[in-house]
């Protein structure tokens, strides 16, 4: 070994003991992506207060963040093919870390939006880079299992992030064993913006992971047909294929619905029920993502006994009912109903993507790139809700989510996959 800091992982995986460490690193990156991505809903009221913003201006936060996903999804695949995973991932974390540091140094709203764009671009690149690495390091035969495990790590971080934010913002925690850490983070944050200490944490996390990535030698990864970005001709062919636009709109509506609820729920609870956004409001955002993770487990079980299209329609109806209760019910009901929306939204992404990929025989890489650009829905929907809230009210504006949910449910009626999900069949005794 040339250096004590180097971890040698040979191309043929002769050193089997090294493989779990690399899988663990990928799962950690899933966690970090979610931690940096899904915290915006909890930060929403604090940002509004610090920069004295209107509700419509808050929508530009998701526009800055998720527009980066739309712009970088396909170029990220090209970077992975040219630079391979290690350099691409270091570049992605460098972008995210630079965005965090820029805002801490220059704490104004325009810099904050630029920071969100850089972080979003880094997370988009990581999403593309880590899946081929997970397949190679964990073995193709275990790829599905590790993918689900990655989604669980993603959901766990979405659950824990707002609770960590609540800890940072709770003044009673100063006397806790971690109070010194909290005070230190406050000292690095911009003046009178204690919530910005979270971006100091982001910068530290990215620096640590860049250091770890630098010290690890990655295995040689060969992209399969579903991970390889096709040329422009193939992409045009897929766009012209029947149903492609329909599935793209489905992904657009799902991410729009997910962010349209999670981004505004803390603001909603403060406005209509007087709930502190830095504690109970932030914790409800965490519960939304926690329930989304739990919903994945139920969804996995149901997909073994029910057609995926039926599951999609059923969960869409239940998500709609939960949202009605959240928007129109009293505070105790809203505190339970908003997380219930996350629970029933849990299977929507996976089912729509699987129906889309199972509806074409070839060019899955091109189709995946097109579908990922639909993540831009997370930029548009919260922005529209913020704009409508200025004209109507936030409660009325959040009913826009039902339009998105209606389209998601419609996918369960018109999708015609070439291959359906495999159902469990009881073995009959002869």
GROMACS .gro file of C-alpha atoms in nm:
model
  430
    1UNK     CA    1   0.000   0.000   0.000
    2UNK     CA    2   0.152   0.332  -0.108
    3UNK     CA    3  -0.002   0.536   0.173
    4UNK     CA    4  -0.148   0.462   0.514
    5UNK     CA    5  -0.440   0.681   0.422
    6UNK     CA    6  -0.524   0.483   0.110
    7UNK     CA    7  -0.783   0.208   0.122
    8UNK     CA    8  -0.708  -0.035  -0.155
    9UNK     CA    9  -1.005  -0.180  -0.340
   10UNK     CA   10  -0.894  -0.376  -0.644
   11UNK     CA   11  -1.089  -0.386  -0.966
   12UNK     CA   12  -1.178  -0.754  -0.941
   13UNK     CA   13  -1.303  -0.728  -0.583
   14UNK     CA   14  -1.053  -0.987  -0.459
   15UNK     CA   15  -1.058  -0.805  -0.126
   16UNK     CA   16  -1.417  -0.888  -0.033
   17UNK     CA   17  -1.378  -0.726   0.311
   18UNK     CA   18  -1.342  -0.387   0.142
   19UNK     CA   19  -1.677  -0.396  -0.036
   20UNK     CA   20  -1.908  -0.337   0.267
   21UNK     CA   21  -1.712  -0.022   0.353
   22UNK     CA   22  -1.781   0.123   0.009
   23UNK     CA   23  -2.148   0.027   0.028
   24UNK     CA   24  -2.166   0.197   0.368
   25UNK     CA   25  -2.012   0.511   0.216
   26UNK     CA   26  -2.276   0.519  -0.059
   27UNK     CA   27  -2.555   0.477   0.197
   28UNK     CA   28  -2.401   0.760   0.398
   29UNK     CA   29  -2.410   0.979   0.087
   30UNK     CA   30  -2.781   0.895   0.041
   31UNK     CA   31  -2.828   1.018   0.398
   32UNK     CA   32  -2.633   1.341   0.335
   33UNK     CA   33  -2.822   1.416   0.012
   34UNK     CA   34  -3.152   1.399   0.198
   35UNK     CA   35  -3.021   1.593   0.497
   36UNK     CA   36  -2.917   1.884   0.273
   37UNK     CA   37  -3.225   1.860   0.050
   38UNK     CA   38  -3.526   1.814   0.277
   39UNK     CA   39  -3.442   2.070   0.545
   40UNK     CA   40  -3.590   2.364   0.350
   41UNK     CA   41  -3.942   2.313   0.482
   42UNK     CA   42  -3.821   2.350   0.840
   43UNK     CA   43  -3.611   2.659   0.757
   44UNK     CA   44  -3.893   2.831   0.570
   45UNK     CA   45  -4.041   3.051   0.850
   46UNK     CA   46  -3.699   3.151   0.987
   47UNK     CA   47  -3.580   3.260   0.641
   48UNK     CA   48  -3.899   3.459   0.589
   49UNK     CA   49  -3.842   3.643   0.917
   50UNK     CA   50  -3.468   3.707   0.867
   51UNK     CA   51  -3.502   3.853   0.517
   52UNK     CA   52  -3.848   4.008   0.570
   53UNK     CA   53  -3.991   3.821   0.270
   54UNK     CA   54  -4.340   3.783   0.129
   55UNK     CA   55  -4.474   3.430   0.092
   56UNK     CA   56  -4.435   3.452  -0.287
   57UNK     CA   57  -4.061   3.522  -0.248
   58UNK     CA   58  -4.012   3.205  -0.044
   59UNK     CA   59  -4.107   3.003  -0.351
   60UNK     CA   60  -3.784   3.117  -0.518
   61UNK     CA   61  -3.595   2.897  -0.272
   62UNK     CA   62  -3.728   2.577  -0.421
   63UNK     CA   63  -3.695   2.728  -0.768
   64UNK     CA   64  -3.321   2.786  -0.709
   65UNK     CA   65  -3.266   2.441  -0.559
   66UNK     CA   66  -3.469   2.213  -0.784
   67UNK     CA   67  -3.397   2.394  -1.110
   68UNK     CA   68  -3.041   2.271  -1.060
   69UNK     CA   69  -3.174   1.913  -1.068
   70UNK     CA   70  -3.346   1.981  -1.399
   71UNK     CA   71  -3.034   2.136  -1.552
   72UNK     CA   72  -2.777   1.888  -1.421
   73UNK     CA   73  -2.945   1.545  -1.447
   74UNK     CA   74  -2.832   1.462  -1.802
   75UNK     CA   75  -2.494   1.650  -1.790
   76UNK     CA   76  -2.417   1.462  -1.467
   77UNK     CA   77  -2.430   1.134  -1.657
   78UNK     CA   78  -2.175   1.266  -1.904
   79UNK     CA   79  -1.947   1.372  -1.615
   80UNK     CA   80  -1.966   1.022  -1.464
   81UNK     CA   81  -1.870   0.862  -1.796
   82UNK     CA   82  -1.573   1.096  -1.845
   83UNK     CA   83  -1.447   1.150  -1.489
   84UNK     CA   84  -1.575   0.829  -1.322
   85UNK     CA   85  -1.745   0.827  -0.984
   86UNK     CA   86  -1.467   0.946  -0.753
   87UNK     CA   87  -1.381   1.272  -0.929
   88UNK     CA   88  -1.747   1.341  -1.002
   89UNK     CA   89  -1.849   1.295  -0.639
   90UNK     CA   90  -1.565   1.514  -0.511
   91UNK     CA   91  -1.670   1.781  -0.760
   92UNK     CA   92  -2.034   1.752  -0.645
   93UNK     CA   93  -1.948   1.792  -0.278
   94UNK     CA   94  -1.715   2.080  -0.362
   95UNK     CA   95  -2.008   2.260  -0.529
   96UNK     CA   96  -2.233   2.197  -0.228
   97UNK     CA   97  -1.966   2.302   0.022
   98UNK     CA   98  -1.886   2.616  -0.176
   99UNK     CA   99  -2.253   2.712  -0.173
  100UNK     CA  100  -2.274   2.669   0.205
  101UNK     CA  101  -1.958   2.871   0.270
  102UNK     CA  102  -2.066   3.148   0.031
  103UNK     CA  103  -2.387   3.207   0.224
  104UNK     CA  104  -2.215   3.206   0.565
  105UNK     CA  105  -1.966   3.467   0.439
  106UNK     CA  106  -2.220   3.681   0.249
  107UNK     CA  107  -2.556   3.635   0.427
  108UNK     CA  108  -2.804   3.808   0.198
  109UNK     CA  109  -3.102   3.661   0.016
  110UNK     CA  110  -2.951   3.672  -0.334
  111UNK     CA  111  -2.641   3.484  -0.213
  112UNK     CA  112  -2.871   3.240  -0.034
  113UNK     CA  113  -3.050   3.160  -0.361
  114UNK     CA  114  -2.716   3.114  -0.539
  115UNK     CA  115  -2.607   2.890  -0.253
  116UNK     CA  116  -2.919   2.676  -0.291
  117UNK     CA  117  -2.850   2.640  -0.664
  118UNK     CA  118  -2.494   2.520  -0.603
  119UNK     CA  119  -2.610   2.275  -0.335
  120UNK     CA  120  -2.887   2.151  -0.564
  121UNK     CA  121  -2.641   2.103  -0.851
  122UNK     CA  122  -2.410   1.903  -0.626
  123UNK     CA  123  -2.694   1.681  -0.504
  124UNK     CA  124  -2.818   1.622  -0.859
  125UNK     CA  125  -2.472   1.507  -0.970
  126UNK     CA  126  -2.446   1.276  -0.669
  127UNK     CA  127  -2.783   1.116  -0.745
  128UNK     CA  128  -2.651   1.011  -1.087
  129UNK     CA  129  -2.305   0.904  -0.967
  130UNK     CA  130  -2.384   0.685  -0.668
  131UNK     CA  131  -2.624   0.435  -0.826
  132UNK     CA  132  -2.370   0.268  -1.060
  133UNK     CA  133  -2.120   0.267  -0.774
  134UNK     CA  134  -2.373   0.099  -0.544
  135UNK     CA  135  -2.442  -0.169  -0.807
  136UNK     CA  136  -2.070  -0.242  -0.850
  137UNK     CA  137  -1.967  -0.232  -0.484
  138UNK     CA  138  -2.263  -0.433  -0.356
  139UNK     CA  139  -2.299  -0.674  -0.647
  140UNK     CA  140  -2.566  -0.671  -0.916
  141UNK     CA  141  -2.761  -0.950  -0.749
  142UNK     CA  142  -2.803  -0.733  -0.437
  143UNK     CA  143  -2.860  -0.402  -0.616
  144UNK     CA  144  -3.237  -0.392  -0.559
  145UNK     CA  145  -3.192  -0.460  -0.186
  146UNK     CA  146  -2.928  -0.190  -0.144
  147UNK     CA  147  -3.135   0.056  -0.349
  148UNK     CA  148  -3.425   0.015  -0.108
  149UNK     CA  149  -3.182   0.047   0.184
  150UNK     CA  150  -3.054   0.368   0.026
  151UNK     CA  151  -3.408   0.507   0.009
  152UNK     CA  152  -3.456   0.420   0.376
  153UNK     CA  153  -3.137   0.613   0.461
  154UNK     CA  154  -3.271   0.899   0.249
  155UNK     CA  155  -3.597   0.901   0.442
  156UNK     CA  156  -3.422   0.870   0.779
  157UNK     CA  157  -3.218   1.183   0.709
  158UNK     CA  158  -3.532   1.369   0.602
  159UNK     CA  159  -3.681   1.272   0.938
  160UNK     CA  160  -3.376   1.359   1.149
  161UNK     CA  161  -3.281   1.686   0.977
  162UNK     CA  162  -3.571   1.900   1.106
  163UNK     CA  163  -3.525   1.755   1.457
  164UNK     CA  164  -3.158   1.858   1.444
  165UNK     CA  165  -3.267   2.205   1.333
  166UNK     CA  166  -3.516   2.217   1.622
  167UNK     CA  167  -3.228   2.132   1.859
  168UNK     CA  168  -3.017   2.417   1.719
  169UNK     CA  169  -3.302   2.667   1.758
  170UNK     CA  170  -3.426   2.560   2.104
  171UNK     CA  171  -3.282   2.802   2.368
  172UNK     CA  172  -3.332   2.546   2.646
  173UNK     CA  173  -3.068   2.323   2.483
  174UNK     CA  174  -2.786   2.560   2.582
  175UNK     CA  175  -2.759   2.382   2.916
  176UNK     CA  176  -2.752   2.038   2.752
  177UNK     CA  177  -2.429   1.834   2.708
  178UNK     CA  178  -2.417   1.956   2.347
  179UNK     CA  179  -2.480   2.319   2.440
  180UNK     CA  180  -2.115   2.413   2.379
  181UNK     CA  181  -2.137   2.283   2.021
  182UNK     CA  182  -2.454   2.484   1.967
  183UNK     CA  183  -2.290   2.804   2.098
  184UNK     CA  184  -1.984   2.746   1.877
  185UNK     CA  185  -2.200   2.703   1.567
  186UNK     CA  186  -2.388   3.022   1.655
  187UNK     CA  187  -2.058   3.211   1.675
  188UNK     CA  188  -1.976   3.114   1.316
  189UNK     CA  189  -2.323   3.194   1.182
  190UNK     CA  190  -2.417   3.538   1.047
  191UNK     CA  191  -2.535   3.789   1.309
  192UNK     CA  192  -2.900   3.748   1.418
  193UNK     CA  193  -2.942   3.444   1.192
  194UNK     CA  194  -2.905   3.146   1.425
  195UNK     CA  195  -3.074   2.920   1.170
  196UNK     CA  196  -2.781   2.986   0.933
  197UNK     CA  197  -2.561   2.783   1.168
  198UNK     CA  198  -2.708   2.485   0.984
  199UNK     CA  199  -2.509   2.593   0.677
  200UNK     CA  200  -2.193   2.587   0.886
  201UNK     CA  201  -2.283   2.225   0.961
  202UNK     CA  202  -2.337   2.162   0.587
  203UNK     CA  203  -1.991   2.301   0.507
  204UNK     CA  204  -1.828   2.082   0.774
  205UNK     CA  205  -2.009   1.770   0.649
  206UNK     CA  206  -1.903   1.828   0.288
  207UNK     CA  207  -1.540   1.886   0.392
  208UNK     CA  208  -1.534   1.560   0.589
  209UNK     CA  209  -1.681   1.358   0.302
  210UNK     CA  210  -1.445   1.515   0.046
  211UNK     CA  211  -1.156   1.408   0.270
  212UNK     CA  212  -1.293   1.054   0.295
  213UNK     CA  213  -1.349   1.029  -0.080
  214UNK     CA  214  -0.994   1.149  -0.147
  215UNK     CA  215  -0.856   0.869   0.070
  216UNK     CA  216  -1.051   0.588  -0.095
  217UNK     CA  217  -0.954   0.407  -0.414
  218UNK     CA  218  -1.268   0.324  -0.606
  219UNK     CA  219  -1.324   0.004  -0.808
  220UNK     CA  220  -1.354   0.020  -1.184
  221UNK     CA  221  -1.721   0.061  -1.272
  222UNK     CA  222  -1.872  -0.035  -1.607
  223UNK     CA  223  -2.205   0.137  -1.672
  224UNK     CA  224  -2.482  -0.089  -1.794
  225UNK     CA  225  -2.740   0.012  -2.055
  226UNK     CA  226  -2.980   0.155  -1.798
  227UNK     CA  227  -2.714   0.376  -1.637
  228UNK     CA  228  -2.544   0.499  -1.955
  229UNK     CA  229  -2.656   0.831  -2.100
  230UNK     CA  230  -2.762   0.779  -2.460
  231UNK     CA  231  -2.680   1.016  -2.742
  232UNK     CA  232  -2.911   1.295  -2.858
  233UNK     CA  233  -3.069   1.076  -3.125
  234UNK     CA  234  -3.183   0.822  -2.868
  235UNK     CA  235  -3.318   1.094  -2.640
  236UNK     CA  236  -3.525   1.244  -2.924
  237UNK     CA  237  -3.655   0.895  -3.009
  238UNK     CA  238  -3.766   0.839  -2.650
  239UNK     CA  239  -3.936   1.180  -2.630
  240UNK     CA  240  -4.143   1.088  -2.936
  241UNK     CA  241  -4.240   0.750  -2.788
  242UNK     CA  242  -4.597   0.714  -2.661
  243UNK     CA  243  -4.652   0.785  -2.292
  244UNK     CA  244  -4.303   0.934  -2.235
  245UNK     CA  245  -4.436   1.285  -2.182
  246UNK     CA  246  -4.712   1.141  -1.963
  247UNK     CA  247  -4.463   0.977  -1.729
  248UNK     CA  248  -4.244   1.289  -1.730
  249UNK     CA  249  -4.545   1.495  -1.617
  250UNK     CA  250  -4.613   1.228  -1.355
  251UNK     CA  251  -4.267   1.275  -1.203
  252UNK     CA  252  -4.306   1.653  -1.232
  253UNK     CA  253  -4.637   1.638  -1.043
  254UNK     CA  254  -4.505   1.400  -0.777
  255UNK     CA  255  -4.203   1.610  -0.681
  256UNK     CA  256  -4.422   1.921  -0.701
  257UNK     CA  257  -4.675   1.758  -0.466
  258UNK     CA  258  -4.409   1.635  -0.225
  259UNK     CA  259  -4.245   1.978  -0.199
  260UNK     CA  260  -4.573   2.169  -0.223
  261UNK     CA  261  -4.678   2.004   0.103
  262UNK     CA  262  -4.350   1.964   0.294
  263UNK     CA  263  -4.216   2.309   0.206
  264UNK     CA  264  -4.524   2.500   0.322
  265UNK     CA  265  -4.654   2.289   0.610
  266UNK     CA  266  -4.447   2.457   0.882
  267UNK     CA  267  -4.554   2.801   0.758
  268UNK     CA  268  -4.915   2.678   0.744
  269UNK     CA  269  -4.907   2.550   1.104
  270UNK     CA  270  -4.764   2.881   1.227
  271UNK     CA  271  -5.014   3.095   1.035
  272UNK     CA  272  -5.335   2.907   1.112
  273UNK     CA  273  -5.261   2.731   1.441
  274UNK     CA  274  -4.991   2.944   1.605
  275UNK     CA  275  -4.744   2.653   1.622
  276UNK     CA  276  -4.378   2.748   1.677
  277UNK     CA  277  -4.203   2.678   1.344
  278UNK     CA  278  -3.865   2.628   1.509
  279UNK     CA  279  -3.980   2.343   1.735
  280UNK     CA  280  -4.314   2.172   1.677
  281UNK     CA  281  -4.338   2.298   1.320
  282UNK     CA  282  -3.990   2.170   1.233
  283UNK     CA  283  -4.064   1.841   1.406
  284UNK     CA  284  -4.379   1.797   1.197
  285UNK     CA  285  -4.169   1.841   0.883
  286UNK     CA  286  -3.941   1.567   1.019
  287UNK     CA  287  -4.245   1.348   1.089
  288UNK     CA  288  -4.357   1.399   0.728
  289UNK     CA  289  -4.030   1.251   0.599
  290UNK     CA  290  -4.025   0.985   0.869
  291UNK     CA  291  -4.372   0.867   0.774
  292UNK     CA  292  -4.269   0.872   0.409
  293UNK     CA  293  -3.996   0.625   0.502
  294UNK     CA  294  -4.238   0.401   0.693
  295UNK     CA  295  -4.477   0.414   0.400
  296UNK     CA  296  -4.205   0.265   0.180
  297UNK     CA  297  -4.204  -0.047   0.396
  298UNK     CA  298  -4.581  -0.092   0.364
  299UNK     CA  299  -4.557  -0.020  -0.007
  300UNK     CA  300  -4.293  -0.290  -0.054
  301UNK     CA  301  -4.527  -0.543   0.109
  302UNK     CA  302  -4.834  -0.436  -0.089
  303UNK     CA  303  -4.647  -0.452  -0.419
  304UNK     CA  304  -4.601  -0.825  -0.359
  305UNK     CA  305  -4.976  -0.885  -0.343
  306UNK     CA  306  -5.132  -0.603  -0.549
  307UNK     CA  307  -5.079  -0.455  -0.893
  308UNK     CA  308  -4.862  -0.143  -0.870
  309UNK     CA  309  -5.123   0.064  -1.055
  310UNK     CA  310  -5.385  -0.027  -0.794
  311UNK     CA  311  -5.145   0.065  -0.513
  312UNK     CA  312  -5.078   0.401  -0.680
  313UNK     CA  313  -5.449   0.484  -0.707
  314UNK     CA  314  -5.521   0.369  -0.350
  315UNK     CA  315  -5.235   0.565  -0.195
  316UNK     CA  316  -5.325   0.874  -0.400
  317UNK     CA  317  -5.681   0.867  -0.263
  318UNK     CA  318  -5.559   0.826   0.094
  319UNK     CA  319  -5.301   1.104   0.050
  320UNK     CA  320  -5.577   1.333  -0.077
  321UNK     CA  321  -5.800   1.251   0.221
  322UNK     CA  322  -5.511   1.318   0.461
  323UNK     CA  323  -5.440   1.653   0.296
  324UNK     CA  324  -5.804   1.757   0.331
  325UNK     CA  325  -5.787   1.683   0.704
  326UNK     CA  326  -5.455   1.869   0.734
  327UNK     CA  327  -5.583   2.184   0.563
  328UNK     CA  328  -5.931   2.200   0.716
  329UNK     CA  329  -5.894   2.025   1.054
  330UNK     CA  330  -5.796   2.172   1.392
  331UNK     CA  331  -5.434   2.184   1.510
  332UNK     CA  332  -5.417   1.834   1.667
  333UNK     CA  333  -5.559   1.683   1.346
  334UNK     CA  334  -5.324   1.884   1.124
  335UNK     CA  335  -5.021   1.769   1.325
  336UNK     CA  336  -5.113   1.408   1.248
  337UNK     CA  337  -5.258   1.452   0.899
  338UNK     CA  338  -4.956   1.624   0.741
  339UNK     CA  339  -4.724   1.331   0.825
  340UNK     CA  340  -4.997   1.097   0.697
  341UNK     CA  341  -4.971   1.272   0.359
  342UNK     CA  342  -4.603   1.178   0.353
  343UNK     CA  343  -4.687   0.819   0.447
  344UNK     CA  344  -4.921   0.775   0.151
  345UNK     CA  345  -4.693   0.966  -0.090
  346UNK     CA  346  -4.414   0.719  -0.019
  347UNK     CA  347  -4.468   0.478  -0.309
  348UNK     CA  348  -4.555   0.730  -0.581
  349UNK     CA  349  -4.203   0.802  -0.709
  350UNK     CA  350  -4.099   0.437  -0.726
  351UNK     CA  351  -4.418   0.321  -0.895
  352UNK     CA  352  -4.420   0.596  -1.158
  353UNK     CA  353  -4.052   0.536  -1.244
  354UNK     CA  354  -4.099   0.158  -1.262
  355UNK     CA  355  -4.409   0.191  -1.481
  356UNK     CA  356  -4.219   0.426  -1.712
  357UNK     CA  357  -3.910   0.204  -1.747
  358UNK     CA  358  -4.125  -0.107  -1.793
  359UNK     CA  359  -4.316   0.064  -2.073
  360UNK     CA  360  -4.018   0.070  -2.313
  361UNK     CA  361  -3.791  -0.213  -2.428
  362UNK     CA  362  -3.474  -0.012  -2.490
  363UNK     CA  363  -3.301   0.322  -2.417
  364UNK     CA  364  -3.369   0.311  -2.044
  365UNK     CA  365  -3.076   0.544  -1.982
  366UNK     CA  366  -3.224   0.816  -2.201
  367UNK     CA  367  -3.566   0.774  -2.042
  368UNK     CA  368  -3.419   0.793  -1.690
  369UNK     CA  369  -3.246   1.120  -1.777
  370UNK     CA  370  -3.571   1.265  -1.912
  371UNK     CA  371  -3.767   1.153  -1.606
  372UNK     CA  372  -3.509   1.306  -1.371
  373UNK     CA  373  -3.557   1.646  -1.532
  374UNK     CA  374  -3.915   1.620  -1.404
  375UNK     CA  375  -3.770   1.689  -1.057
  376UNK     CA  376  -3.812   2.052  -1.167
  377UNK     CA  377  -4.167   2.013  -1.038
  378UNK     CA  378  -4.020   2.074  -0.694
  379UNK     CA  379  -3.917   2.418  -0.817
  380UNK     CA  380  -4.245   2.521  -0.980
  381UNK     CA  381  -4.520   2.399  -0.745
  382UNK     CA  382  -4.403   2.572  -0.420
  383UNK     CA  383  -4.340   2.891  -0.620
  384UNK     CA  384  -4.696   2.886  -0.758
  385UNK     CA  385  -4.840   2.819  -0.412
  386UNK     CA  386  -4.647   3.116  -0.274
  387UNK     CA  387  -4.770   3.342  -0.554
  388UNK     CA  388  -5.131   3.230  -0.512
  389UNK     CA  389  -5.113   3.281  -0.137
  390UNK     CA  390  -5.050   3.652  -0.195
  391UNK     CA  391  -5.371   3.681  -0.399
  392UNK     CA  392  -5.590   3.434  -0.207
  393UNK     CA  393  -5.459   3.273   0.112
  394UNK     CA  394  -5.201   3.009   0.195
  395UNK     CA  395  -5.473   2.756   0.282
  396UNK     CA  396  -5.651   2.811  -0.049
  397UNK     CA  397  -5.325   2.810  -0.244
  398UNK     CA  398  -5.227   2.473  -0.099
  399UNK     CA  399  -5.533   2.321  -0.266
  400UNK     CA  400  -5.321   2.338  -0.583
  401UNK     CA  401  -5.166   2.017  -0.453
  402UNK     CA  402  -5.490   1.835  -0.533
  403UNK     CA  403  -5.444   1.912  -0.904
  404UNK     CA  404  -5.100   1.751  -0.893
  405UNK     CA  405  -5.232   1.456  -0.695
  406UNK     CA  406  -5.514   1.401  -0.944
  407UNK     CA  407  -5.266   1.360  -1.227
  408UNK     CA  408  -5.053   1.121  -1.021
  409UNK     CA  409  -5.361   0.907  -0.959
  410UNK     CA  410  -5.448   0.913  -1.330
  411UNK     CA  411  -5.119   0.737  -1.411
  412UNK     CA  412  -5.261   0.429  -1.239
  413UNK     CA  413  -5.545   0.424  -1.495
  414UNK     CA  414  -5.368   0.491  -1.827
  415UNK     CA  415  -5.026   0.326  -1.777
  416UNK     CA  416  -4.979   0.009  -1.984
  417UNK     CA  417  -4.642  -0.141  -1.886
  418UNK     CA  418  -4.494  -0.423  -2.092
  419UNK     CA  419  -4.396  -0.596  -1.767
  420UNK     CA  420  -4.601  -0.580  -1.447
  421UNK     CA  421  -4.474  -0.612  -1.092
  422UNK     CA  422  -4.429  -0.975  -0.987
  423UNK     CA  423  -4.689  -1.082  -0.731
  424UNK     CA  424  -4.649  -1.338  -0.455
  425UNK     CA  425  -4.841  -1.659  -0.521
  426UNK     CA  426  -4.919  -1.910  -0.252
  427UNK     CA  427  -4.783  -2.256  -0.328
  428UNK     CA  428  -5.077  -2.492  -0.354
  429UNK     CA  429  -5.054  -2.835  -0.191
  430UNK     CA  430  -5.130  -3.123  -0.426
   0.00000   0.00000   0.00000
